[in-house]
Coordinates of C-alpha atoms in Angstrom, one line a residue:
M30 CA 26.6 7.4 -17.5
F31 CA 24.8 7.9 -20.8
T32 CA 21.8 9.6 -22.1
G33 CA 19.4 8.0 -24.5
C34 CA 16.6 9.1 -26.8
R35 CA 14.1 7.7 -29.3
A36 CA 15.2 5.3 -32.0
S37 CA 14.8 7.9 -34.7
K38 CA 17.4 10.2 -33.0
S39 CA 21.0 9.9 -32.1
F40 CA 22.5 9.1 -28.7
C41 CA 25.7 9.6 -26.9
V42 CA 27.5 7.2 -24.6
S43 CA 30.4 8.3 -22.3
K44 CA 33.3 6.2 -21.3
N45 CA 31.9 6.0 -17.7
F46 CA 29.7 3.2 -18.9
G47 CA 32.7 1.5 -20.5
L48 CA 31.5 2.2 -24.1
W49 CA 33.1 4.3 -26.8
G50 CA 32.1 7.9 -26.5
R51 CA 31.0 8.6 -30.0
H52 CA 27.8 9.9 -31.5
R53 CA 26.1 7.3 -33.7
S54 CA 22.8 7.3 -35.6
L55 CA 20.2 4.6 -35.1
H56 CA 18.6 5.1 -38.6
N57 CA 20.5 2.1 -39.9
F58 CA 18.7 -0.3 -37.5
P59 CA 15.5 -2.0 -38.9
I60 CA 12.4 -0.7 -37.4
A61 CA 11.2 -4.2 -36.7
N62 CA 14.1 -4.8 -34.3
R63 CA 13.4 -1.7 -32.2
R64 CA 11.8 -2.1 -28.8
K65 CA 10.8 0.7 -26.5
H66 CA 11.2 -0.9 -23.1
F67 CA 14.7 -2.5 -23.2
I68 CA 16.4 -1.7 -19.9
L69 CA 20.1 -0.8 -19.7
Y70 CA 22.1 -0.3 -16.5
S71 CA 24.9 2.3 -16.0
S72 CA 27.5 2.1 -13.3
R73 CA 24.9 3.5 -10.9
E74 CA 21.4 2.6 -11.9
K75 CA 19.1 2.2 -14.9
V76 CA 19.3 5.4 -16.8
S77 CA 17.4 5.0 -20.0
L78 CA 15.2 2.8 -22.2
L79 CA 16.7 2.0 -25.6
P80 CA 15.7 -0.1 -28.6
E81 CA 17.0 -3.7 -28.5
A82 CA 19.0 -3.3 -31.7
S83 CA 20.9 -0.2 -30.4
Q84 CA 21.5 -1.9 -27.1
Q85 CA 23.0 -5.0 -28.8
Y86 CA 25.3 -2.7 -30.8
L87 CA 26.5 -0.9 -27.7
L88 CA 27.2 -4.1 -25.8
S89 CA 29.1 -5.4 -28.7
Q90 CA 31.3 -2.3 -28.6
A91 CA 31.9 -2.3 -24.9
P92 CA 35.2 -3.5 -23.4
P93 CA 34.1 -6.6 -21.6
S94 CA 36.4 -6.3 -18.6
R95 CA 35.4 -2.7 -17.7
Q96 CA 31.6 -3.4 -18.1
S97 CA 31.7 -6.6 -16.1
S98 CA 33.8 -5.2 -13.3
S99 CA 31.7 -2.1 -13.0
N100 CA 28.5 -4.0 -12.7
Q101 CA 29.9 -6.5 -10.2
H102 CA 31.4 -3.7 -8.1
N103 CA 28.0 -2.1 -7.8
G104 CA 26.0 -5.3 -7.3
L105 CA 24.1 -4.9 -10.6
P106 CA 23.4 -7.6 -13.1
S107 CA 26.0 -8.1 -15.8
K108 CA 23.3 -8.4 -18.4
P109 CA 20.3 -6.1 -19.1
I110 CA 16.8 -7.4 -18.1
T111 CA 14.1 -7.6 -20.8
P112 CA 10.7 -6.9 -19.2
P113 CA 7.7 -9.2 -19.9
I114 CA 5.4 -8.4 -22.7
Y115 CA 2.2 -6.6 -21.7
S116 CA -1.2 -8.1 -22.5
P117 CA -4.5 -6.2 -21.8
P118 CA -6.7 -7.7 -19.1
Q119 CA -9.0 -10.4 -20.4
N120 CA -11.2 -10.8 -17.4
G121 CA -12.4 -9.0 -14.3
L122 CA -13.4 -5.3 -13.9
L123 CA -10.7 -3.9 -16.1
S124 CA -11.7 -6.1 -19.1
L125 CA -15.1 -4.3 -19.1
L126 CA -13.5 -0.8 -19.3
P127 CA -12.7 1.1 -22.5
A128 CA -9.1 0.5 -23.6
S129 CA -8.1 4.1 -22.9
W130 CA -9.3 3.8 -19.3
V131 CA -7.4 0.6 -18.5
P132 CA -4.0 2.2 -17.8
Y133 CA -5.6 4.6 -15.3
A134 CA -7.5 1.8 -13.6
E135 CA -4.2 -0.1 -13.3
L136 CA -2.5 3.0 -11.9
A137 CA -5.2 3.2 -9.2
R138 CA -4.8 -0.6 -8.6
L139 CA -8.6 -1.2 -9.1
D140 CA -7.8 -4.7 -10.1
K141 CA -6.0 -5.4 -6.8
P142 CA -8.4 -4.5 -4.0
S143 CA -6.4 -6.0 -1.1
G144 CA -4.5 -2.7 -0.7
A145 CA -7.7 -0.8 -0.3
A146 CA -8.9 -3.3 2.3
Y147 CA -5.7 -2.7 4.3
L148 CA -6.4 1.0 4.2
F149 CA -10.1 0.5 5.1
F150 CA -9.8 -1.8 8.1
P151 CA -8.1 0.8 10.4
C152 CA -11.0 3.1 9.6
L153 CA -13.5 0.4 10.4
F154 CA -11.6 -0.5 13.7
S155 CA -11.8 3.1 14.9
T156 CA -15.4 3.5 13.9
L157 CA -16.3 0.4 15.9
M158 CA -14.2 1.5 18.8
A159 CA -15.9 4.8 18.8
A160 CA -19.2 2.9 18.8
I161 CA -18.1 0.8 21.8
H162 CA -17.2 4.1 23.5
S163 CA -20.6 5.6 22.6
P164 CA -23.1 2.7 22.3
E165 CA -26.0 5.1 22.0
L166 CA -25.0 5.6 18.4
S167 CA -27.4 3.9 16.0
F168 CA -26.4 0.9 13.9
S169 CA -27.4 2.8 10.8
T170 CA -25.0 5.6 11.7
I171 CA -22.2 3.1 12.1
T172 CA -22.9 1.4 8.7
G173 CA -23.3 4.7 6.9
T174 CA -20.0 6.0 8.2
S175 CA -18.3 2.7 7.3
A176 CA -19.6 2.9 3.8
L177 CA -18.1 6.3 3.3
F178 CA -14.8 5.0 4.6
V179 CA -15.0 2.2 1.9
V180 CA -15.3 4.8 -0.8
G181 CA -12.6 7.0 0.7
A182 CA -10.2 4.1 1.0
I183 CA -10.6 3.1 -2.6
I184 CA -10.1 6.6 -3.9
M185 CA -7.2 7.5 -1.6
R186 CA -5.4 4.2 -2.1
G187 CA -5.6 4.9 -5.8
A188 CA -4.1 8.4 -5.3
G189 CA -1.4 7.0 -3.1
C190 CA -0.5 4.3 -5.7
T191 CA -0.4 7.0 -8.4
I192 CA 2.0 9.2 -6.4
N193 CA 4.1 6.2 -5.6
D194 CA 4.4 5.2 -9.3
L195 CA 5.3 8.8 -10.2
W196 CA 8.2 8.7 -7.8
D197 CA 9.2 5.2 -8.9
R198 CA 8.7 5.5 -12.7
N199 CA 12.5 5.1 -13.2
L200 CA 12.8 2.3 -10.6
D201 CA 9.8 0.2 -11.5
P202 CA 11.3 -1.1 -14.8
L203 CA 14.1 -2.6 -12.8
V204 CA 11.7 -4.9 -10.9
S205 CA 10.0 -7.7 -12.8
R206 CA 6.8 -7.4 -10.7
T207 CA 6.4 -3.7 -11.5
A208 CA 7.9 -3.4 -14.9
L209 CA 4.5 -3.4 -16.6
R210 CA 2.9 -0.7 -14.5
P211 CA 1.4 2.0 -16.7
L212 CA 4.1 4.6 -16.1
A213 CA 6.9 2.1 -16.2
R214 CA 5.8 0.8 -19.6
R215 CA 5.0 4.4 -20.7
A216 CA 1.3 3.8 -21.3
I217 CA 0.6 7.1 -19.4
T218 CA 2.7 10.2 -19.4
P219 CA 3.9 11.7 -16.0
R220 CA 1.8 14.8 -16.8
A221 CA -1.3 12.7 -17.3
A222 CA -0.6 10.9 -14.0
V223 CA -0.3 14.1 -12.1
V224 CA -3.7 15.3 -13.5
F225 CA -5.2 11.9 -12.5
T226 CA -3.7 12.3 -9.0
G227 CA -5.4 15.7 -8.7
V228 CA -8.8 14.2 -9.7
Q229 CA -8.5 11.4 -7.2
L230 CA -7.5 13.9 -4.4
L231 CA -10.6 16.0 -5.2
G232 CA -12.7 12.8 -5.0
G233 CA -11.1 12.1 -1.6
L234 CA -11.9 15.6 -0.4
A235 CA -15.5 15.2 -1.6
V236 CA -15.8 12.1 0.6
L237 CA -14.1 13.8 3.6
L238 CA -16.6 16.7 3.4
Q239 CA -19.4 14.2 4.1
F240 CA -18.0 13.8 7.6
P241 CA -18.2 16.4 10.4
H242 CA -16.0 19.3 9.6
L243 CA -13.7 18.4 12.4
C244 CA -12.5 15.5 10.3
L245 CA -10.7 18.0 7.9
F246 CA -8.4 18.9 10.8
Y247 CA -7.5 15.2 11.2
G248 CA -7.5 14.0 7.6
I249 CA -5.6 16.6 5.6
P250 CA -2.2 16.1 7.4
S251 CA -2.1 12.5 6.2
L252 CA -1.4 13.8 2.7
V253 CA 2.1 14.6 3.8
L254 CA 2.8 11.0 4.6
V255 CA 1.1 9.8 1.3
A256 CA 3.5 12.0 -0.7
T257 CA 6.7 11.1 1.2
Y258 CA 6.4 7.4 1.6
P259 CA 8.0 6.6 -1.8
L260 CA 11.0 8.7 -0.8
A261 CA 11.6 6.6 2.3
K262 CA 12.6 3.5 0.3
R263 CA 15.5 5.5 -1.1
I264 CA 17.0 6.6 2.2
T265 CA 16.1 3.9 4.8
H266 CA 15.6 0.2 5.1
Y267 CA 12.4 0.9 7.0
P268 CA 10.0 2.5 4.5
Q269 CA 7.3 0.1 5.7
V270 CA 7.2 2.1 8.9
V271 CA 6.3 5.2 6.9
L272 CA 3.8 3.2 5.0
G273 CA 2.3 2.1 8.4
L274 CA 2.0 5.6 9.6
T275 CA 0.2 6.4 6.3
F276 CA -2.1 3.4 6.0
S277 CA -3.0 3.4 9.7
W278 CA -4.2 7.0 9.7
G279 CA -7.8 5.8 9.6
A280 CA -7.4 4.4 13.1
I281 CA -7.8 8.0 14.2
M282 CA -10.5 9.1 11.8
G283 CA -13.4 6.9 13.0
F284 CA -13.8 8.8 16.3
P285 CA -14.2 12.3 14.9
A286 CA -16.3 10.9 12.0
L287 CA -18.9 9.8 14.7
G288 CA -18.7 13.1 16.5
V289 CA -16.3 12.0 19.3
S290 CA -13.7 14.8 19.8
L291 CA -10.3 13.5 20.5
M292 CA -9.3 16.9 21.8
A293 CA -12.0 16.9 24.5
D294 CA -12.3 13.2 25.3
V295 CA -9.1 12.0 26.9
V296 CA -10.2 8.3 27.1
A297 CA -11.1 8.3 23.4
A298 CA -7.8 10.0 22.5
K299 CA -5.8 7.4 24.4
A300 CA -7.7 4.5 22.8
A301 CA -7.3 6.0 19.3
A302 CA -3.5 6.4 19.9
L303 CA -3.1 2.8 21.1
L304 CA -5.2 1.6 18.1
Y305 CA -3.1 3.7 15.7
V306 CA 0.2 2.2 16.8
S307 CA -1.3 -1.3 16.8
C308 CA -2.4 -0.8 13.1
V309 CA 1.1 0.6 12.3
S310 CA 2.6 -2.7 13.6
W311 CA 0.1 -4.6 11.5
T312 CA 1.0 -2.7 8.4
V313 CA 4.7 -3.2 8.8
L314 CA 4.0 -6.9 9.4
Y315 CA 2.1 -7.6 6.3
D316 CA 4.2 -5.3 4.1
M317 CA 7.3 -7.1 5.2
I318 CA 5.8 -10.3 3.8
Y319 CA 4.9 -8.3 0.7
A320 CA 8.4 -7.0 0.3
H321 CA 9.8 -10.5 0.2
M322 CA 8.3 -10.8 -3.3
D323 CA 10.8 -8.3 -4.5
V324 CA 13.9 -9.1 -2.5
R325 CA 16.0 -10.2 -5.4
D326 CA 15.1 -7.3 -7.7
D327 CA 15.2 -4.7 -4.9
R328 CA 18.8 -5.7 -4.1
Q329 CA 19.9 -5.3 -7.7
A330 CA 18.1 -2.0 -8.1
G331 CA 19.3 -0.5 -4.9
I332 CA 15.9 -0.2 -3.3
K333 CA 15.8 -0.4 0.5
S334 CA 13.3 -2.5 2.5
I335 CA 12.9 -4.1 5.9
A336 CA 12.8 -7.5 4.1
L337 CA 16.4 -6.9 2.9
R338 CA 17.6 -5.5 6.2
H339 CA 16.2 -8.5 8.2
E340 CA 16.1 -11.2 5.6
A341 CA 17.8 -13.7 7.9
E342 CA 15.5 -13.2 10.8
T343 CA 12.2 -12.2 9.2
K344 CA 9.9 -14.5 11.1
T345 CA 11.3 -13.4 14.4
V346 CA 10.6 -9.8 13.4
L347 CA 7.1 -10.7 12.2
S348 CA 6.4 -12.5 15.5
G349 CA 7.5 -9.4 17.5
L350 CA 5.3 -7.1 15.4
A351 CA 2.3 -9.4 16.0
V352 CA 2.9 -9.3 19.7
V353 CA 3.0 -5.5 19.6
Q354 CA -0.1 -5.3 17.4
V355 CA -2.3 -7.6 19.6
G356 CA -0.9 -6.1 22.8
L357 CA -1.8 -2.6 21.9
L358 CA -5.1 -3.6 20.5
A359 CA -5.9 -5.2 23.9
A360 CA -4.7 -2.0 25.6
A361 CA -7.0 0.1 23.4
G362 CA -9.9 -2.1 24.5
A363 CA -8.9 -1.8 28.1
M364 CA -9.1 2.0 27.8
L365 CA -12.8 1.6 26.9
D366 CA -13.5 -1.1 29.5
A367 CA -14.2 -3.7 26.7
G368 CA -15.8 -7.0 27.7
P369 CA -15.2 -10.7 26.8
A370 CA -16.5 -10.4 23.3
F371 CA -13.7 -8.0 22.4
Y372 CA -10.8 -9.9 24.0
L373 CA -12.0 -13.4 22.8
L374 CA -13.1 -12.5 19.3
S375 CA -10.9 -9.5 18.4
C376 CA -7.7 -10.2 20.2
G377 CA -7.9 -14.0 20.3
S378 CA -8.7 -14.3 16.6
A379 CA -5.9 -11.9 15.8
V380 CA -3.4 -14.1 17.6
V381 CA -4.7 -17.2 15.7
T382 CA -4.7 -15.7 12.3
L383 CA -1.4 -13.9 12.6
G384 CA 0.3 -16.9 14.2
T385 CA -1.0 -19.2 11.4
M386 CA 0.2 -16.8 8.7
I387 CA 3.7 -16.3 10.2
R388 CA 4.2 -20.0 10.7
R389 CA 2.9 -21.1 7.3
V390 CA 4.1 -18.4 4.8
D391 CA 7.0 -19.4 2.6
L392 CA 9.1 -16.3 2.3
K393 CA 11.1 -17.8 -0.6
S394 CA 7.9 -18.2 -2.7
V395 CA 6.6 -15.1 -4.4
S396 CA 3.2 -16.8 -5.0
D397 CA 2.9 -17.8 -1.3
C398 CA 3.8 -14.3 -0.1
W399 CA 1.2 -12.8 -2.4
W400 CA -1.5 -15.3 -1.3
W401 CA -1.0 -14.5 2.4
F402 CA -0.9 -10.7 1.7
R403 CA -4.0 -11.0 -0.4
Y404 CA -6.1 -13.0 2.0
G405 CA -4.5 -12.3 5.3
V406 CA -6.2 -8.9 5.5
W407 CA -9.6 -10.6 5.5
F408 CA -8.6 -13.2 8.0
T409 CA -7.1 -10.8 10.6
G410 CA -9.0 -7.6 9.8
G411 CA -12.4 -9.4 9.5
S412 CA -12.0 -11.3 12.7
I413 CA -11.0 -8.2 14.7
S414 CA -13.9 -6.2 13.2
F415 CA -16.3 -9.0 14.1
G416 CA -15.2 -9.0 17.7
M417 CA -15.6 -5.2 17.9
L418 CA -19.0 -5.3 16.4
G419 CA -20.1 -8.0 18.9
E420 CA -18.9 -5.8 21.8
Y421 CA -20.8 -2.8 20.4
L422 CA -24.0 -4.7 19.9
G423 CA -23.7 -6.2 23.4
R424 CA -23.3 -2.7 24.9
R425 CA -26.1 -1.3 22.8
Y426 CA -28.5 -4.1 23.8
E427 CA -27.6 -3.6 27.5
L428 CA -28.2 0.1 27.1
H429 CA -31.5 -0.5 25.4
A430 CA -32.5 -3.0 28.2
Q431 CA -31.5 -0.5 30.9
G432 CA -33.6 2.2 29.1
T433 CA -36.6 -0.2 28.8
G434 CA -36.3 -1.1 32.5
R435 CA -36.2 2.6 33.5
T436 CA -39.2 3.3 31.3
E437 CA -41.2 0.5 32.9
H438 CA -40.2 1.6 36.4
I439 CA -41.4 5.2 35.7
A440 CA -44.7 3.8 34.3
R441 CA -45.3 1.8 37.4
D442 CA -44.6 4.8 39.7
E443 CA -47.1 6.9 37.8
Q444 CA -49.7 4.2 38.0
V445 CA -49.2 3.9 41.8
S446 CA -49.5 7.7 42.2
L447 CA -52.8 7.8 40.3
Q448 CA -54.3 5.1 42.5

């Protein structure tokens, strides 16, 4: 192992890394040759970021046999990895922001809304399921609640990403896709990121307070999952399950947000539980595809994922997850006596969109995995929501027709009595 410091200071290297254990000064290296983000590997993991010139000197002094054997024994690359050069965004939302704001917007992933959509759809599903259960709720109430969930999903997804990057700030430089994240490239200090997290959590609390106070009881416990997900990838090959438990929490929130108590209404509670597990399966499914983008780098960096654990049988696992998701979605509908619109449009379209994605995605292609992750949320989530909305509108129309019929019947009875 060794410890490193800025180019203007000295550093020490121990023989555990296979380099001579002597203190040397970096003052003799030209400033033009120094780079802040050059990654070095020890016998265990990446331990510091050193200037390129000092790195070249150290490697030139290392006994080749010891360095090579140590890296090969630990499954690490025999050569350091130089991260790509960062360039500020030239288009999109981030290009319109002041330069000092851009790293924080990147930290919250405002330039990548797909993640917020995956967090929002379980909230929308549960809102529409609650509306199916209580069709007397007005359409304006449903849309207003859904709009609040949109804002909450954007804020809390940003907070979750910030917490994740704080945990992974020493791992992200090892993965080419994440090497330029703000904390990894040191555009933001960890202290500033912690403060930013606090601001986002306060924003999320402000949104949560717009719902009935019962939602506080259901919403706050999810923060435990948000904070612990990044730890899961260090201790298990199934961190996607923890991510699923986190991202799917909204499948519970829609019911209390519309005033349906899950403690008092057994039918609603069972439907919410089935919907929650269905959404967990969906999350694991799409994040397994997402994890295939980093299989090579994750293996080298020692990061665990379900994609690495089941790399040889990924599509079989994906198919099983799709069956679980759709099956539990149908079971949730059955709890609420859902009609044909729900089964044909929600469940049927989920089978088609998921089956198409699983069959066509090229797991060896980073760009293809990203395309399906980016757009699959709209295909599957949008079609499920459309079916649920159709079921709610059908029930509401029927309820309105029944109410109109009863009103006309009462009017006729009164007219007869007057005669």
